[in-house]
CSV table of C-alpha atoms in Angstrom, one decimal:
chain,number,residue,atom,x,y,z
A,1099,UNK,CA,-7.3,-9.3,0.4
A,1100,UNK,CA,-3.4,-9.2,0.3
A,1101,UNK,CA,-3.5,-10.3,-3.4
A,1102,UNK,CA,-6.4,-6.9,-4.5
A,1103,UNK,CA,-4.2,-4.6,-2.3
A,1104,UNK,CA,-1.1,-6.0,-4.6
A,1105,UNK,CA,-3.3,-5.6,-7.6
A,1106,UNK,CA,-4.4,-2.0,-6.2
A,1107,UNK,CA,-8.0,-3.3,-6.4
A,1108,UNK,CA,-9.1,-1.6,-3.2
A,1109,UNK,CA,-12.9,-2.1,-2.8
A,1110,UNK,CA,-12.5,-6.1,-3.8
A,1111,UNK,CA,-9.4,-6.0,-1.0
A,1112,UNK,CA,-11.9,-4.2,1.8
A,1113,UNK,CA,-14.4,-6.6,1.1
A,1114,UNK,CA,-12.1,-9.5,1.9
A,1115,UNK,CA,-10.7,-8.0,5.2
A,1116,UNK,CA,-13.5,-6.6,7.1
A,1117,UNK,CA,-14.2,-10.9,7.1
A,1118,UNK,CA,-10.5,-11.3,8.1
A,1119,UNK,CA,-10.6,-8.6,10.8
A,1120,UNK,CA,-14.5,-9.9,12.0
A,1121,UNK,CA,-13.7,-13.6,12.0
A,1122,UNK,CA,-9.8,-13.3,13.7
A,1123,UNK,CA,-11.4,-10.8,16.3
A,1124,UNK,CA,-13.7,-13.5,17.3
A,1125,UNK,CA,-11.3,-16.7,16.8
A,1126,UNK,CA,-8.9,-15.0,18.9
A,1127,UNK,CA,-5.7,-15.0,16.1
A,1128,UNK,CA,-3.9,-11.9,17.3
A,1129,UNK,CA,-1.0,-12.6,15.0
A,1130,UNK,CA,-3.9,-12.7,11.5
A,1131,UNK,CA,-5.4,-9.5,13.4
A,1132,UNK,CA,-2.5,-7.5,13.4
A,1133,UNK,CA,-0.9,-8.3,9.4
A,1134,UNK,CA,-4.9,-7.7,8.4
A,1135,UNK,CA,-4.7,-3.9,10.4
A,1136,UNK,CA,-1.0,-3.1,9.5
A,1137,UNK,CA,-2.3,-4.1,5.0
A,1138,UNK,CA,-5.3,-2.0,6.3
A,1139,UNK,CA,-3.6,0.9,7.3
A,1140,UNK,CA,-1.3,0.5,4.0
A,1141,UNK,CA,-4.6,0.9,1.6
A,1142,UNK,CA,-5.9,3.4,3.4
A,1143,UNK,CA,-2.9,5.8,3.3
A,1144,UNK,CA,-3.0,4.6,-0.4
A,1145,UNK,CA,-6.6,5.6,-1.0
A,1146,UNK,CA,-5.9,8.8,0.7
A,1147,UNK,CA,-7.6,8.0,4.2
A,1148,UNK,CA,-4.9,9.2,6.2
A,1149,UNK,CA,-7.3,9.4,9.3
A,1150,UNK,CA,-8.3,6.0,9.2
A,1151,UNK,CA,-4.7,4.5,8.5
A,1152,UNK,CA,-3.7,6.1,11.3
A,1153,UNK,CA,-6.8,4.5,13.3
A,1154,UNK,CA,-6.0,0.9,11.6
A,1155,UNK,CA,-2.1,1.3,12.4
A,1156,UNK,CA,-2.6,2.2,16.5
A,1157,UNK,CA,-4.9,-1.0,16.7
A,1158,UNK,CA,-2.2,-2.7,15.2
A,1159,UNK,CA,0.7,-1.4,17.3
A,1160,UNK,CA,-1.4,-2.2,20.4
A,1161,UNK,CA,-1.5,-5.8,19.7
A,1162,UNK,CA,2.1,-5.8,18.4
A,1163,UNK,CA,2.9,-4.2,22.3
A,1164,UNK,CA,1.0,-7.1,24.0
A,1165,UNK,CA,3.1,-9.6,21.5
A,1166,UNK,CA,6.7,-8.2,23.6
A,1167,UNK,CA,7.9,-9.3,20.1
A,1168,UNK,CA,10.2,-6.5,19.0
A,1169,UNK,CA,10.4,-7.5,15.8
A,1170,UNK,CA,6.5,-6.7,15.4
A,1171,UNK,CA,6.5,-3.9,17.6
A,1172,UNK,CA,9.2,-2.1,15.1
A,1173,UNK,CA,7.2,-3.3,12.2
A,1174,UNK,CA,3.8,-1.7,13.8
A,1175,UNK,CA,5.7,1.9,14.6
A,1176,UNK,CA,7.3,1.8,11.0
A,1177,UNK,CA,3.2,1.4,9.6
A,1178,UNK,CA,2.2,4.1,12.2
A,1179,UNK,CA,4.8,6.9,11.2
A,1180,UNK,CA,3.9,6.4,7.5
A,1181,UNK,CA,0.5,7.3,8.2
A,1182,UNK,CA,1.5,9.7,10.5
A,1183,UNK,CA,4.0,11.9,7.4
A,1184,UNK,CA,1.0,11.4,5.3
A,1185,UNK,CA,-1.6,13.2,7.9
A,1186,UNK,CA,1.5,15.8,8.2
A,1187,UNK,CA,2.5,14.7,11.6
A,1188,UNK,CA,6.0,15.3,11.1
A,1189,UNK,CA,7.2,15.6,14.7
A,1190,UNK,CA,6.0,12.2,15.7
A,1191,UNK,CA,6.7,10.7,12.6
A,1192,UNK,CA,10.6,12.0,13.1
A,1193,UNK,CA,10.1,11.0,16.8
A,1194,UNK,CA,8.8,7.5,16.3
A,1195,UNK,CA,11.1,6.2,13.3
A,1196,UNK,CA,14.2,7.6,15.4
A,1197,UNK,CA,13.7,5.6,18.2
A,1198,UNK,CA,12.7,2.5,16.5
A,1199,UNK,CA,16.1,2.9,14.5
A,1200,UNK,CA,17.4,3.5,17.4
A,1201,UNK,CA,15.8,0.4,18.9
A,1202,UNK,CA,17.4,-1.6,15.7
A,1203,UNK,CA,20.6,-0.5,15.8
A,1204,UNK,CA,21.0,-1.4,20.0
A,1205,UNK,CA,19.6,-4.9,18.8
A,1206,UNK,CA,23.3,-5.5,16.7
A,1207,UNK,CA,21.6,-7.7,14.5
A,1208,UNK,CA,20.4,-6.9,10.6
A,1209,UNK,CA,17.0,-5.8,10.4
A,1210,UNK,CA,14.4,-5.6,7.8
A,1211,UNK,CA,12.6,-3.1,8.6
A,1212,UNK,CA,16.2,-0.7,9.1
A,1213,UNK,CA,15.7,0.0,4.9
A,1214,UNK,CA,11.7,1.0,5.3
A,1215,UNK,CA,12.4,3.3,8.4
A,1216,UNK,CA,14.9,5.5,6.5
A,1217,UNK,CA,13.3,5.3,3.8
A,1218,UNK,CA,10.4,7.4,5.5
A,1219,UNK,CA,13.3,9.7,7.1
A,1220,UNK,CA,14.3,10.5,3.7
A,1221,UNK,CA,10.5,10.8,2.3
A,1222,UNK,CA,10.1,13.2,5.6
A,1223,UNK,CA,12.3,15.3,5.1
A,1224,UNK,CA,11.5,16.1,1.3
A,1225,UNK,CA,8.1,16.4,2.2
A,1226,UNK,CA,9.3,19.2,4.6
A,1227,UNK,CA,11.2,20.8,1.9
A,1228,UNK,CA,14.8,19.4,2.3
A,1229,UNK,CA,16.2,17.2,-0.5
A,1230,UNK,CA,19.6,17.7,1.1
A,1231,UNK,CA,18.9,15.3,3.8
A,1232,UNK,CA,16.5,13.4,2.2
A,1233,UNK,CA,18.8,12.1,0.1
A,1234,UNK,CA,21.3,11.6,3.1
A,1235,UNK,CA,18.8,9.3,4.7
A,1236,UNK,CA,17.4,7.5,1.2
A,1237,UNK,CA,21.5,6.5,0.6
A,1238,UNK,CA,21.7,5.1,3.9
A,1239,UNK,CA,18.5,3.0,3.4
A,1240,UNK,CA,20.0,2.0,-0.7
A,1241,UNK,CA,23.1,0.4,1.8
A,1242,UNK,CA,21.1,-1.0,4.6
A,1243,UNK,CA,18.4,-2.8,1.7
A,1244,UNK,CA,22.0,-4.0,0.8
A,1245,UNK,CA,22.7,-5.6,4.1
A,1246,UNK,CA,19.4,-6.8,5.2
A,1247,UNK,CA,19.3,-11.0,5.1
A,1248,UNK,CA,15.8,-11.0,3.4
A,1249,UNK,CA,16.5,-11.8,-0.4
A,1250,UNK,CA,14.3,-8.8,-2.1
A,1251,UNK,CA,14.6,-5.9,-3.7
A,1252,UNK,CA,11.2,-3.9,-2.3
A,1253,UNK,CA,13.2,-1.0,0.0
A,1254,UNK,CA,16.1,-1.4,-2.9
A,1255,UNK,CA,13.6,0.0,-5.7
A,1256,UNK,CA,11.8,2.7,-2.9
A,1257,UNK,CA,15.2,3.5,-2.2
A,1258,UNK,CA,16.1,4.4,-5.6
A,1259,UNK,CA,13.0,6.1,-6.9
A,1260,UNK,CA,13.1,8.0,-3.6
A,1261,UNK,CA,17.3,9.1,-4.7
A,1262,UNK,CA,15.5,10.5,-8.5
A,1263,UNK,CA,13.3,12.2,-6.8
A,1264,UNK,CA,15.7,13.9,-4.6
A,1265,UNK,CA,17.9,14.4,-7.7
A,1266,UNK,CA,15.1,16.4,-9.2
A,1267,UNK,CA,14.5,18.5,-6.2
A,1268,UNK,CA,18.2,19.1,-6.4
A,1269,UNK,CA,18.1,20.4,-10.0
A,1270,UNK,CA,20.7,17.6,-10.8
A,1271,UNK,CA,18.8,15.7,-13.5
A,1272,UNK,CA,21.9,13.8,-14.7
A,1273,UNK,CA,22.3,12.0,-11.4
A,1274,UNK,CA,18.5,11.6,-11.2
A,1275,UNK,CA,18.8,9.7,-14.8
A,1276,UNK,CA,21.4,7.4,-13.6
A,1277,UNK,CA,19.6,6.6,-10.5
A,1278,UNK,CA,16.4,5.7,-12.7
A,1279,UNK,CA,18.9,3.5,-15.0
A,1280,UNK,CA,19.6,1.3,-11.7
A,1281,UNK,CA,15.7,1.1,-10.9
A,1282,UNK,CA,15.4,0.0,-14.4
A,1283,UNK,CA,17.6,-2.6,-14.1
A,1284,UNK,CA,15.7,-4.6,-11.2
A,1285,UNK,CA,12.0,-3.1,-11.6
A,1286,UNK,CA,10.8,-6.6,-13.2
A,1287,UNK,CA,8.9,-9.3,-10.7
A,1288,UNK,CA,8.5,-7.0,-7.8
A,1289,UNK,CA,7.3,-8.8,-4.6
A,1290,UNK,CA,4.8,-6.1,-3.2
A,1291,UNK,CA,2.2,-3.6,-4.7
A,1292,UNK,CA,3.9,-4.1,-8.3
A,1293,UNK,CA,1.8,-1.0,-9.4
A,1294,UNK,CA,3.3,1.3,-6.5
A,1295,UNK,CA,7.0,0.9,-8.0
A,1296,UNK,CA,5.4,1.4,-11.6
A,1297,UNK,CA,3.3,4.2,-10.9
A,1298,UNK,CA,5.8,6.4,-8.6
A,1299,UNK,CA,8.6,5.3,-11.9
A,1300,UNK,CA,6.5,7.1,-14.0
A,1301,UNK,CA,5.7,10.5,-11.7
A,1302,UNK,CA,9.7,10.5,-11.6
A,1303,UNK,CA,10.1,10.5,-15.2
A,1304,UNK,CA,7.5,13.0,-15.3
A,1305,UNK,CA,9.2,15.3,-13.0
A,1306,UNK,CA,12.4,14.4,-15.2
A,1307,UNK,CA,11.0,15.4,-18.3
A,1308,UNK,CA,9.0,18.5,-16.9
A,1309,UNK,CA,12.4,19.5,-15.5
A,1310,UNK,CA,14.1,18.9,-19.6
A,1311,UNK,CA,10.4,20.9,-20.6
A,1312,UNK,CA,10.0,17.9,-22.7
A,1313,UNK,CA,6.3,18.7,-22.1
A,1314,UNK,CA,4.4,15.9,-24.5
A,1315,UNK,CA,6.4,13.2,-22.8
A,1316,UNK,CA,5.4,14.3,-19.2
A,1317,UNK,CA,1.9,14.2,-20.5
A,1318,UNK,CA,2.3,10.8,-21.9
A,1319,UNK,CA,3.7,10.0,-18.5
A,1320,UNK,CA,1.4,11.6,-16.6
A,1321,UNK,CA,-1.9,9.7,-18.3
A,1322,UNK,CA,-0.1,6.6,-18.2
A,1323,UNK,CA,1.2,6.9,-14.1
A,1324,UNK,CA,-2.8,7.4,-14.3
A,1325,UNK,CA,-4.0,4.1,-15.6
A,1326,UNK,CA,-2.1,2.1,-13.3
């Protein structure tokens, strides 16, 4: 199932963990339980069922609360508030991701899921129209993807795309270039959901080239962003 959602091959990936959810339900494995609802509630939001990742993301949390492990309780508010933007509910999105990085930061100790939790600050506030802070919060989460001990680069490339985009928004298409030039530069092998990086690289440019009214390019873009 993990392996389709990386390969964006949703219906093969459902297939796979309604067994995963059925069998660890019955077998007891709250630990398989919880990663199968947390990569549930990711393709959902993917496919655009905001509802059910939602759904898939509380059943997740409330195993992760029975665990005491704050580690996975973090992890299981961080899936939550994603949803949560998506289905437009900003205020406790904004309310859960502040105290979990508030949670992190009373902990003292590097955190990998610091980067992913400002990274959805900074996609909540553009969503809500503010690229000013949006990019505030999507620098912070560049340096904290810097610090985190995990060797990889997922929350470095969000973190960058997310800075273009802001660049856009911001009418400052020279900064948005350069940040692209540093995505560039580590977009090859990525760990997770390969498309996602490709796909949201190539809405950017669009929005780059739209921006330059370089129109055939943003087509080319556009069709090709479509495709993957």
């Amino acid at each position: 199932g993990n392996l389709f959602i990386t390969r964006g091959q949703f219906e093969q990936a459902t297939l796979h963990f309604e067994k995963v959810l059925k069998d660890a339900e019955v077998l007891g494995e709250a630990g398989v339980l919880l990663d199968a609802l947390r990569l549930k509630a990711y393709q959902a939001i993917w496919a655009g069922h905001y509802q059910d990742a939602q759904a898939y993301a509380q059943r997740a949390l409330q195993l992760a609360q029975r665990s005491a492990d704050s580690l996975v309780i973090v992890g299981a508010y961080q899936n939550l508030s994603y949803a949560q933007i998506e289905a437009g509910e900003y205020r406790a999105a904004h309310q859960n991701i502040c105290a979990m990085l508030e949670a992190v930061e009373r902990s003292g100790a590097h955190h990998h899921q610091a980067p992913r939790l400002l990274n959805l600050l900074g996609y909540l506030y553009l969503e809500l129209g503010d690229a000013h802070t949006a990019l505030h919060w999507d620098q912070k989460a560049l340096e904290a993807s810097r610090h985190t001990q995990l060797h990889t680069f997922e929350m470095r490339r969000y973190s960058l795309l997310n800075q273009a985009t802001d660049y856009v928004h911001l009418s400052n298409i020279n900064e948005a270039l350069e940040t692209i030039s540093q995505f560039e530069a580590i977009k090859i092998g990525a760990e997770f959901a390969h498309f996602r990086y490709f796909n949201r690289y190539q809405l950017v440019m669009c929005e780059i080239h739209l921006a330059q009214q370089a129109f055939d390019q943003t087509i080319e873009l556009a069709r090709e962003a479509r495709r993957l």
